[in-house]
N, CA, C and O atoms as a DFTB+ gen file, in Angstrom:
480 C
 N C O
     1  1     -42.085     -33.929     -53.249
     2  2     -41.533     -35.087     -52.709
     3  2     -42.258     -36.092     -52.729
     4  3     -41.799     -37.048     -53.352
     5  1     -43.692     -36.270     -52.045
     6  2     -44.230     -37.475     -52.270
     7  2     -44.495     -37.908     -53.630
     8  3     -44.250     -39.064     -53.975
     9  1     -44.778     -37.406     -54.090
    10  2     -45.056     -37.535     -55.938
    11  2     -43.995     -38.138     -56.422
    12  3     -44.172     -38.787     -57.452
    13  1     -42.599     -38.095     -55.820
    14  2     -41.337     -38.529     -56.943
    15  2     -41.396     -40.017     -56.155
    16  3     -40.904     -41.017     -56.677
    17  1     -41.965     -40.046     -55.016
    18  2     -41.794     -41.542     -54.296
    19  2     -42.804     -42.213     -54.597
    20  3     -42.930     -43.437     -54.547
    21  1     -43.558     -41.425     -54.921
    22  2     -45.010     -42.568     -55.143
    23  2     -44.687     -42.956     -57.209
    24  3     -45.395     -43.843     -57.684
    25  1     -43.980     -42.463     -57.871
    26  2     -43.966     -42.666     -59.208
    27  2     -42.709     -43.834     -59.069
    28  3     -42.792     -44.936     -59.612
    29  1     -41.409     -43.349     -58.161
    30  2     -40.683     -44.338     -57.993
    31  2     -41.006     -45.563     -57.354
    32  3     -40.562     -46.540     -57.957
    33  1     -41.581     -45.790     -56.416
    34  2     -42.535     -47.111     -56.159
    35  2     -43.392     -47.780     -57.207
    36  3     -43.271     -48.993     -57.379
    37  1     -43.996     -47.281     -57.710
    38  2     -45.133     -47.664     -58.500
    39  2     -44.289     -48.454     -59.758
    40  3     -44.469     -49.647     -60.004
    41  1     -43.117     -47.382     -60.688
    42  2     -42.164     -48.150     -61.409
    43  2     -41.421     -49.203     -60.799
    44  3     -41.119     -50.248     -61.375
    45  1     -41.076     -48.851     -59.397
    46  2     -40.343     -50.015     -58.830
    47  2     -40.439     -51.182     -59.150
    48  3     -39.642     -51.988     -59.630
    49  1     -42.225     -51.263     -58.639
    50  2     -42.912     -52.546     -58.618
    51  2     -43.016     -53.542     -59.594
    52  3     -42.969     -54.772     -59.614
    53  1     -43.203     -52.449     -60.562
    54  2     -43.423     -53.277     -62.096
    55  2     -41.688     -53.704     -62.819
    56  3     -41.223     -54.482     -63.652
    57  1     -41.409     -53.091     -62.279
    58  2     -39.555     -53.564     -62.879
    59  2     -39.617     -54.760     -61.728
    60  3     -39.518     -55.912     -62.153
    61  1     -39.766     -54.574     -60.378
    62  2     -39.359     -55.702     -59.346
    63  2     -39.993     -57.175     -60.122
    64  3     -39.371     -58.159     -60.522
    65  1     -41.488     -56.876     -60.148
    66  2     -41.847     -58.453     -60.835
    67  2     -41.072     -58.463     -62.086
    68  3     -40.261     -59.381     -62.206
    69  1     -41.176     -57.619     -63.023
    70  2     -40.357     -58.533     -64.057
    71  2     -39.134     -59.179     -63.997
    72  3     -38.782     -60.185     -64.613
    73  1     -38.278     -58.247     -62.887
    74  2     -36.749     -59.156     -62.736
    75  2     -37.188     -60.507     -61.843
    76  3     -36.429     -61.476     -61.807
    77  1     -38.196     -60.504     -61.278
    78  2     -38.317     -61.457     -60.346
    79  2     -38.733     -62.997     -61.451
    80  3     -38.404     -64.165     -61.244
    81  1     -39.597     -62.389     -62.684
    82  2     -40.092     -63.508     -63.394
    83  2     -39.095     -63.744     -64.209
    84  3     -39.135     -64.891     -64.654
    85  1     -38.053     -62.994     -64.651
    86  2     -37.164     -63.316     -65.693
    87  2     -36.100     -64.098     -64.764
    88  3     -35.864     -65.290     -64.958
    89  1     -35.561     -63.456     -63.884
    90  2     -34.664     -64.495     -62.989
    91  2     -35.309     -66.127     -62.367
    92  3     -34.697     -67.134     -62.009
    93  1     -36.429     -65.899     -62.424
    94  2     -37.118     -67.401     -62.157
    95  2     -37.308     -68.353     -63.236
    96  3     -37.379     -69.578     -63.139
    97  1     -37.401     -67.418     -64.588
    98  2     -37.093     -68.481     -65.851
    99  2     -36.077     -68.746     -65.819
   100  3     -35.807     -69.928     -65.611
   101  1     -35.150     -67.908     -65.984
   102  2     -33.510     -67.925     -66.112
   103  2     -33.088     -69.057     -65.262
   104  3     -32.415     -69.952     -65.773
   105  1     -33.506     -69.122     -63.676
   106  2     -32.685     -70.689     -63.036
   107  2     -33.862     -71.550     -63.391
   108  3     -33.515     -72.669     -63.012
   109  1     -35.286     -71.661     -64.006
   110  2     -35.928     -72.655     -64.408
   111  2     -34.995     -73.292     -65.679
   112  3     -34.781     -74.493     -65.845
   113  1     -34.579     -72.368     -66.391
   114  2     -33.952     -72.985     -67.477
   115  2     -32.191     -73.776     -67.239
   116  3     -31.703     -74.692     -67.901
   117  1     -31.709     -73.185     -66.334
   118  2     -30.149     -73.369     -65.733
   119  2     -29.586     -72.615     -65.985
   120  3     -28.432     -73.032     -65.893
   121  1     -29.576     -71.265     -66.403
   122  2     -29.029     -70.304     -66.999
   123  2     -28.850     -69.587     -65.315
   124  3     -29.640     -68.858     -64.715
   125  1     -27.662     -70.061     -64.930
   126  2     -27.265     -69.591     -63.468
   127  2     -26.278     -68.056     -64.049
   128  3     -26.897     -67.117     -63.548
   129  1     -25.544     -67.703     -64.538
   130  2     -25.040     -66.227     -64.512
   131  2     -26.240     -65.086     -64.792
   132  3     -26.292     -64.122     -64.029
   133  1     -27.137     -65.195     -65.815
   134  2     -28.577     -64.032     -65.582
   135  2     -29.079     -64.309     -64.895
   136  3     -29.699     -63.329     -64.482
   137  1     -29.411     -65.545     -64.095
   138  2     -30.275     -65.714     -62.627
   139  2     -29.127     -64.828     -61.517
   140  3     -29.466     -63.771     -60.985
   141  1     -28.104     -65.301     -61.350
   142  2     -27.454     -64.726     -60.390
   143  2     -27.491     -62.987     -60.085
   144  3     -27.612     -62.442     -58.989
   145  1     -27.334     -62.292     -61.538
   146  2     -27.084     -60.766     -61.767
   147  2     -28.767     -60.059     -61.400
   148  3     -28.980     -59.046     -60.732
   149  1     -29.880     -61.020     -62.118
   150  2     -31.040     -60.389     -61.842
   151  2     -31.434     -60.642     -60.638
   152  3     -32.302     -59.906     -60.168
   153  1     -30.913     -61.721     -59.846
   154  2     -31.487     -61.719     -58.442
   155  2     -30.748     -60.935     -57.727
   156  3     -31.399     -60.587     -56.742
   157  1     -29.573     -60.425     -57.735
   158  2     -28.994     -59.248     -57.175
   159  2     -29.836     -58.057     -57.213
   160  3     -30.438     -57.805     -56.169
   161  1     -30.014     -57.214     -58.283
   162  2     -30.694     -56.351     -59.011
   163  2     -31.937     -56.488     -58.460
   164  3     -32.518     -55.427     -58.231
   165  1     -32.580     -57.636     -58.146
   166  2     -33.786     -57.983     -57.649
   167  2     -33.834     -57.243     -56.069
   168  3     -34.684     -56.412     -55.748
   169  1     -32.974     -57.631     -55.370
   170  2     -32.777     -57.623     -54.066
   171  2     -32.745     -56.322     -53.893
   172  3     -33.376     -55.887     -52.929
   173  1     -31.929     -55.252     -54.864
   174  2     -31.899     -53.980     -54.702
   175  2     -32.935     -53.330     -54.818
   176  3     -33.015     -52.203     -54.328
   177  1     -33.747     -53.785     -55.356
   178  2     -35.130     -53.327     -55.687
   179  2     -36.270     -53.724     -54.734
   180  3     -37.425     -53.298     -54.718
   181  1     -35.718     -54.579     -53.995
   182  2     -36.283     -54.632     -52.869
   183  2     -36.407     -53.958     -51.588
   184  3     -37.286     -53.930     -50.727
   185  1     -35.053     -53.325     -51.745
   186  2     -34.673     -52.187     -50.521
   187  2     -35.367     -50.845     -51.038
   188  3     -35.791     -50.029     -50.219
   189  1     -35.435     -50.708     -51.920
   190  2     -36.135     -49.343     -53.217
   191  2     -37.402     -49.557     -52.638
   192  3     -37.839     -48.488     -52.213
   193  1     -38.077     -50.386     -52.470
   194  2     -39.326     -50.893     -52.387
   195  2     -39.846     -50.449     -51.023
   196  3     -40.808     -49.740     -50.725
   197  1     -38.993     -51.031     -50.330
   198  2     -39.441     -50.532     -48.873
   199  2     -38.894     -49.505     -48.081
   200  3     -39.360     -49.276     -46.965
   201  1     -37.945     -48.857     -48.552
   202  2     -37.624     -47.476     -48.248
   203  2     -38.772     -46.364     -48.838
   204  3     -39.366     -45.574     -48.103
   205  1     -38.932     -46.443     -50.059
   206  2     -40.034     -45.607     -50.461
   207  2     -41.414     -45.833     -50.151
   208  3     -42.303     -44.981     -50.171
   209  1     -41.542     -47.238     -49.818
   210  2     -42.856     -47.675     -49.112
   211  2     -43.227     -46.820     -47.531
   212  3     -44.263     -46.278     -47.146
   213  1     -41.914     -46.992     -46.894
   214  2     -42.095     -46.379     -45.552
   215  2     -41.923     -44.992     -45.658
   216  3     -42.234     -44.289     -44.697
   217  1     -41.396     -44.409     -46.863
   218  2     -41.562     -42.548     -46.676
   219  2     -43.008     -42.405     -47.078
   220  3     -43.730     -41.584     -46.511
   221  1     -43.366     -43.043     -47.867
   222  2     -45.076     -43.080     -48.245
   223  2     -46.130     -43.271     -47.054
   224  3     -47.311     -42.934     -46.972
   225  1     -45.216     -43.981     -46.094
   226  2     -46.369     -44.306     -44.934
   227  2     -46.196     -43.186     -44.128
   228  3     -47.140     -42.743     -43.474
   229  1     -45.028     -42.653     -44.103
   230  2     -44.900     -41.402     -42.837
   231  2     -45.626     -40.447     -43.426
   232  3     -46.222     -39.664     -42.686
   233  1     -45.728     -40.312     -44.752
   234  2     -46.015     -38.570     -45.358
   235  2     -47.754     -38.729     -45.867
   236  3     -48.389     -37.876     -46.487
   237  1     -48.199     -39.913     -45.454
   238  2     -49.484     -40.186     -45.642
   239  2     -50.653     -40.383     -44.254
   240  3     -51.877     -40.311     -44.141
   241  1     -49.420     -40.683     -43.268
   242  2     -49.827     -40.699     -41.710
   243  2     -50.321     -41.951     -41.095
   244  3     -50.777     -41.883     -39.954
   245  1     -50.282     -43.133     -41.739
   246  2     -49.815     -44.559     -41.508
   247  2     -51.850     -44.724     -41.519
   248  3     -52.391     -45.099     -40.479
   249  1     -52.414     -44.512     -42.336
   250  2     -53.894     -45.019     -42.773
   251  2     -53.638     -46.533     -42.540
   252  3     -52.537     -47.073     -42.646
   253  1     -54.970     -47.232     -42.161
   254  2     -54.946     -48.581     -42.127
   255  2     -54.719     -49.313     -43.757
   256  3     -54.144     -50.369     -44.020
   257  1     -55.296     -48.478     -44.569
   258  2     -55.428     -49.924     -45.850
   259  2     -53.958     -49.895     -46.461
   260  3     -53.594     -50.617     -47.389
   261  1     -53.073     -48.843     -45.727
   262  2     -51.381     -48.778     -46.587
   263  2     -50.702     -49.672     -45.537
   264  3     -49.650     -50.248     -45.812
   265  1     -51.391     -49.814     -44.137
   266  2     -50.694     -50.338     -43.414
   267  2     -50.756     -51.968     -43.941
   268  3     -49.803     -52.714     -44.170
   269  1     -51.962     -52.200     -44.030
   270  2     -52.459     -53.664     -44.370
   271  2     -51.634     -53.915     -46.427
   272  3     -51.503     -54.993     -47.007
   273  1     -51.386     -52.967     -46.799
   274  2     -50.716     -52.882     -47.573
   275  2     -49.013     -53.332     -48.077
   276  3     -48.378     -54.042     -48.858
   277  1     -48.901     -52.494     -47.162
   278  2     -47.385     -52.563     -46.350
   279  2     -46.962     -53.936     -46.274
   280  3     -46.008     -54.380     -46.914
   281  1     -47.926     -54.834     -45.216
   282  2     -47.750     -55.831     -44.408
   283  2     -47.631     -57.169     -45.705
   284  3     -47.027     -58.232     -45.563
   285  1     -48.446     -56.688     -47.016
   286  2     -48.950     -57.776     -48.001
   287  2     -47.851     -57.272     -48.458
   288  3     -47.101     -58.214     -48.201
   289  1     -47.183     -56.479     -48.951
   290  2     -46.409     -56.317     -49.912
   291  2     -44.949     -56.671     -49.242
   292  3     -44.160     -57.063     -50.102
   293  1     -44.415     -56.631     -47.958
   294  2     -43.479     -57.512     -47.530
   295  2     -43.759     -58.974     -47.564
   296  3     -42.969     -59.711     -48.155
   297  1     -44.724     -59.414     -47.033
   298  2     -45.341     -60.764     -47.699
   299  2     -44.958     -61.296     -49.140
   300  3     -44.255     -62.288     -49.330
   301  1     -45.424     -60.633     -49.966
   302  2     -44.672     -60.506     -51.526
   303  2     -43.232     -60.500     -51.842
   304  3     -42.737     -61.085     -52.805
   305  1     -42.790     -60.018     -51.240
   306  2     -41.171     -59.346     -51.225
   307  2     -40.794     -61.049     -50.664
   308  3     -40.273     -61.822     -51.468
   309  1     -41.111     -61.497     -49.259
   310  2     -40.489     -62.818     -48.784
   311  2     -40.714     -64.189     -49.953
   312  3     -39.862     -65.058     -50.136
   313  1     -42.118     -64.118     -50.687
   314  2     -42.896     -65.222     -51.458
   315  2     -41.259     -64.967     -52.685
   316  3     -40.369     -65.816     -52.640
   317  1     -41.158     -63.942     -53.490
   318  2     -40.412     -63.661     -53.889
   319  2     -38.782     -64.679     -53.876
   320  3     -38.370     -65.607     -54.572
   321  1     -38.260     -63.961     -52.786
   322  2     -36.964     -64.370     -52.556
   323  2     -36.920     -65.950     -51.765
   324  3     -35.934     -66.682     -51.676
   325  1     -38.150     -66.177     -51.297
   326  2     -38.125     -68.022     -51.204
   327  2     -38.398     -68.682     -52.357
   328  3     -37.875     -69.791     -52.462
   329  1     -39.243     -68.204     -53.471
   330  2     -39.201     -68.870     -54.526
   331  2     -37.725     -68.434     -55.052
   332  3     -37.489     -69.096     -56.063
   333  1     -36.938     -67.799     -54.824
   334  2     -35.976     -67.775     -56.080
   335  2     -34.694     -68.779     -55.017
   336  3     -33.823     -69.287     -55.724
   337  1     -34.589     -68.982     -53.928
   338  2     -34.051     -69.077     -52.981
   339  2     -33.911     -70.776     -52.864
   340  3     -32.914     -71.498     -52.861
   341  1     -35.460     -71.101     -52.762
   342  2     -35.639     -72.364     -52.867
   343  2     -35.313     -73.479     -54.177
   344  3     -34.838     -74.611     -54.087
   345  1     -35.738     -72.746     -55.381
   346  2     -35.625     -73.115     -56.523
   347  2     -34.309     -73.299     -56.768
   348  3     -34.012     -74.251     -57.490
   349  1     -33.423     -72.591     -56.324
   350  2     -31.778     -72.400     -56.755
   351  2     -31.308     -73.451     -55.711
   352  3     -30.257     -73.837     -56.223
   353  1     -31.406     -73.900     -54.961
   354  2     -31.167     -75.037     -53.776
   355  2     -31.514     -76.250     -54.236
   356  3     -30.833     -77.257     -54.039
   357  1     -32.771     -76.224     -54.981
   358  2     -32.926     -77.492     -55.155
   359  2     -34.300     -78.020     -54.377
   360  3     -34.567     -79.092     -54.921
   361  1     -35.064     -77.809     -53.584
   362  2     -35.832     -77.930     -52.530
   363  2     -37.100     -77.745     -52.509
   364  3     -37.853     -78.076     -51.593
   365  1     -37.429     -77.145     -53.637
   366  2     -38.886     -76.485     -54.070
   367  2     -39.311     -77.936     -54.929
   368  3     -38.739     -78.409     -55.911
   369  1     -40.315     -78.371     -54.323
   370  2     -41.193     -79.243     -54.879
   371  2     -42.137     -79.246     -55.866
   372  3     -42.030     -78.310     -56.658
   373  1     -42.974     -79.968     -56.045
   374  2     -43.801     -79.716     -57.470
   375  2     -45.163     -78.891     -56.635
   376  3     -45.710     -77.920     -57.159
   377  1     -45.587     -79.427     -55.310
   378  2     -46.947     -78.790     -54.549
   379  2     -46.250     -78.035     -53.847
   380  3     -47.075     -77.403     -53.187
   381  1     -45.152     -77.669     -53.544
   382  2     -44.485     -75.808     -53.304
   383  2     -44.767     -74.799     -53.987
   384  3     -45.271     -73.733     -53.635
   385  1     -44.204     -75.392     -55.654
   386  2     -44.064     -74.631     -56.590
   387  2     -45.516     -73.976     -56.909
   388  3     -45.584     -72.783     -57.206
   389  1     -46.873     -74.934     -56.825
   390  2     -48.239     -74.467     -56.844
   391  2     -48.495     -73.396     -55.683
   392  3     -48.848     -72.236     -55.895
   393  1     -48.196     -74.124     -54.052
   394  2     -48.673     -73.226     -53.256
   395  2     -47.701     -71.599     -53.290
   396  3     -48.106     -70.447     -53.131
   397  1     -46.793     -71.948     -53.470
   398  2     -45.680     -70.002     -53.374
   399  2     -46.432     -69.613     -54.948
   400  3     -46.962     -68.510     -54.817
   401  1     -46.580     -69.985     -55.927
   402  2     -47.076     -69.510     -57.022
   403  2     -48.667     -68.738     -56.860
   404  3     -48.883     -67.600     -57.278
   405  1     -49.724     -69.619     -56.159
   406  2     -50.773     -69.054     -55.505
   407  2     -50.472     -68.238     -54.757
   408  3     -50.907     -67.211     -55.277
   409  1     -49.886     -67.907     -53.618
   410  2     -49.671     -67.009     -53.014
   411  2     -49.088     -65.726     -53.750
   412  3     -49.692     -64.660     -53.628
   413  1     -47.845     -65.809     -54.568
   414  2     -47.499     -64.501     -55.293
   415  2     -48.737     -64.059     -56.094
   416  3     -48.992     -62.889     -55.807
   417  1     -49.714     -64.635     -57.114
   418  2     -50.658     -63.854     -57.425
   419  2     -51.558     -63.560     -57.125
   420  3     -52.282     -62.845     -57.817
   421  1     -51.917     -64.072     -55.779
   422  2     -53.078     -63.297     -54.863
   423  2     -52.207     -62.037     -54.122
   424  3     -52.578     -60.867     -54.035
   425  1     -51.315     -62.449     -53.765
   426  2     -50.895     -61.031     -52.896
   427  2     -50.208     -60.220     -53.942
   428  3     -49.689     -59.246     -53.396
   429  1     -50.037     -60.231     -54.988
   430  2     -49.840     -58.940     -55.778
   431  2     -51.049     -58.472     -56.621
   432  3     -51.083     -57.368     -57.164
   433  1     -52.052     -59.402     -56.694
   434  2     -53.197     -58.952     -56.884
   435  2     -53.842     -57.652     -56.113
   436  3     -54.232     -56.511     -56.360
   437  1     -53.704     -58.527     -55.068
   438  2     -54.252     -57.719     -53.721
   439  2     -53.687     -55.963     -53.388
   440  3     -54.299     -54.917     -53.170
   441  1     -51.937     -56.396     -53.511
   442  2     -51.139     -55.261     -53.151
   443  2     -51.258     -54.451     -54.563
   444  3     -50.457     -53.518     -54.614
   445  1     -51.946     -54.574     -55.533
   446  2     -51.930     -53.827     -56.800
   447  2     -53.348     -53.111     -56.558
   448  3     -53.463     -51.895     -56.713
   449  1     -54.225     -53.780     -56.242
   450  2     -55.451     -53.149     -56.003
   451  2     -55.758     -52.570     -55.200
   452  3     -56.896     -52.110     -55.290
   453  1     -54.874     -52.214     -53.832
   454  2     -55.329     -51.817     -52.586
   455  2     -54.229     -50.025     -53.123
   456  3     -54.605     -48.859     -53.002
   457  1     -52.878     -50.567     -53.685
   458  2     -51.829     -49.444     -54.220
   459  2     -52.695     -48.592     -55.019
   460  3     -52.638     -47.435     -54.601
   461  1     -53.827     -48.793     -56.460
   462  2     -54.631     -48.011     -57.025
   463  2     -55.949     -47.970     -56.279
   464  3     -56.854     -47.781     -57.091
   465  1     -56.339     -48.063     -55.197
   466  2     -57.382     -47.480     -54.578
   467  2     -58.538     -48.324     -54.609
   468  3     -59.463     -48.225     -53.803
   469  1     -58.461     -49.481     -55.908
   470  2     -59.653     -50.121     -56.119
   471  2     -60.060     -50.987     -54.957
   472  3     -61.282     -50.848     -54.913
   473  1     -59.732     -51.735     -54.076
   474  2     -60.074     -51.946     -52.705
   475  2     -59.746     -51.475     -51.616
   476  3     -58.640     -50.966     -51.793
   477  1     -60.145     -51.306     -50.297
   478  2     -60.004     -50.817     -49.011
   479  2     -59.342     -49.071     -49.357
   480  3     -59.088     -48.311     -48.423
């Protein structure tokens, strides 16, 4: 069962990042309907990622490296949701965009590297 959850988790992260990027691009172009649908699907994947991640943490016995990954993954989910929400509301300034995109890229890279065992 752990292997199945691991596969769902890895594929889910890929799909989630693609959904986020496509939703953000649609929002930036002013396409509200595709943005709304993609954002709702992304929210569903947030839940899938959290559930599969918690299952795998229990299966592994809570190693410190994966606890750090879990915290960073939750931060990454927050960043994605905040970027979409603040852009939608029109409160995202140019300096905030740079700040959030930098956080997104760094958190994504670290989460992927920890997940594949490259670091920690």
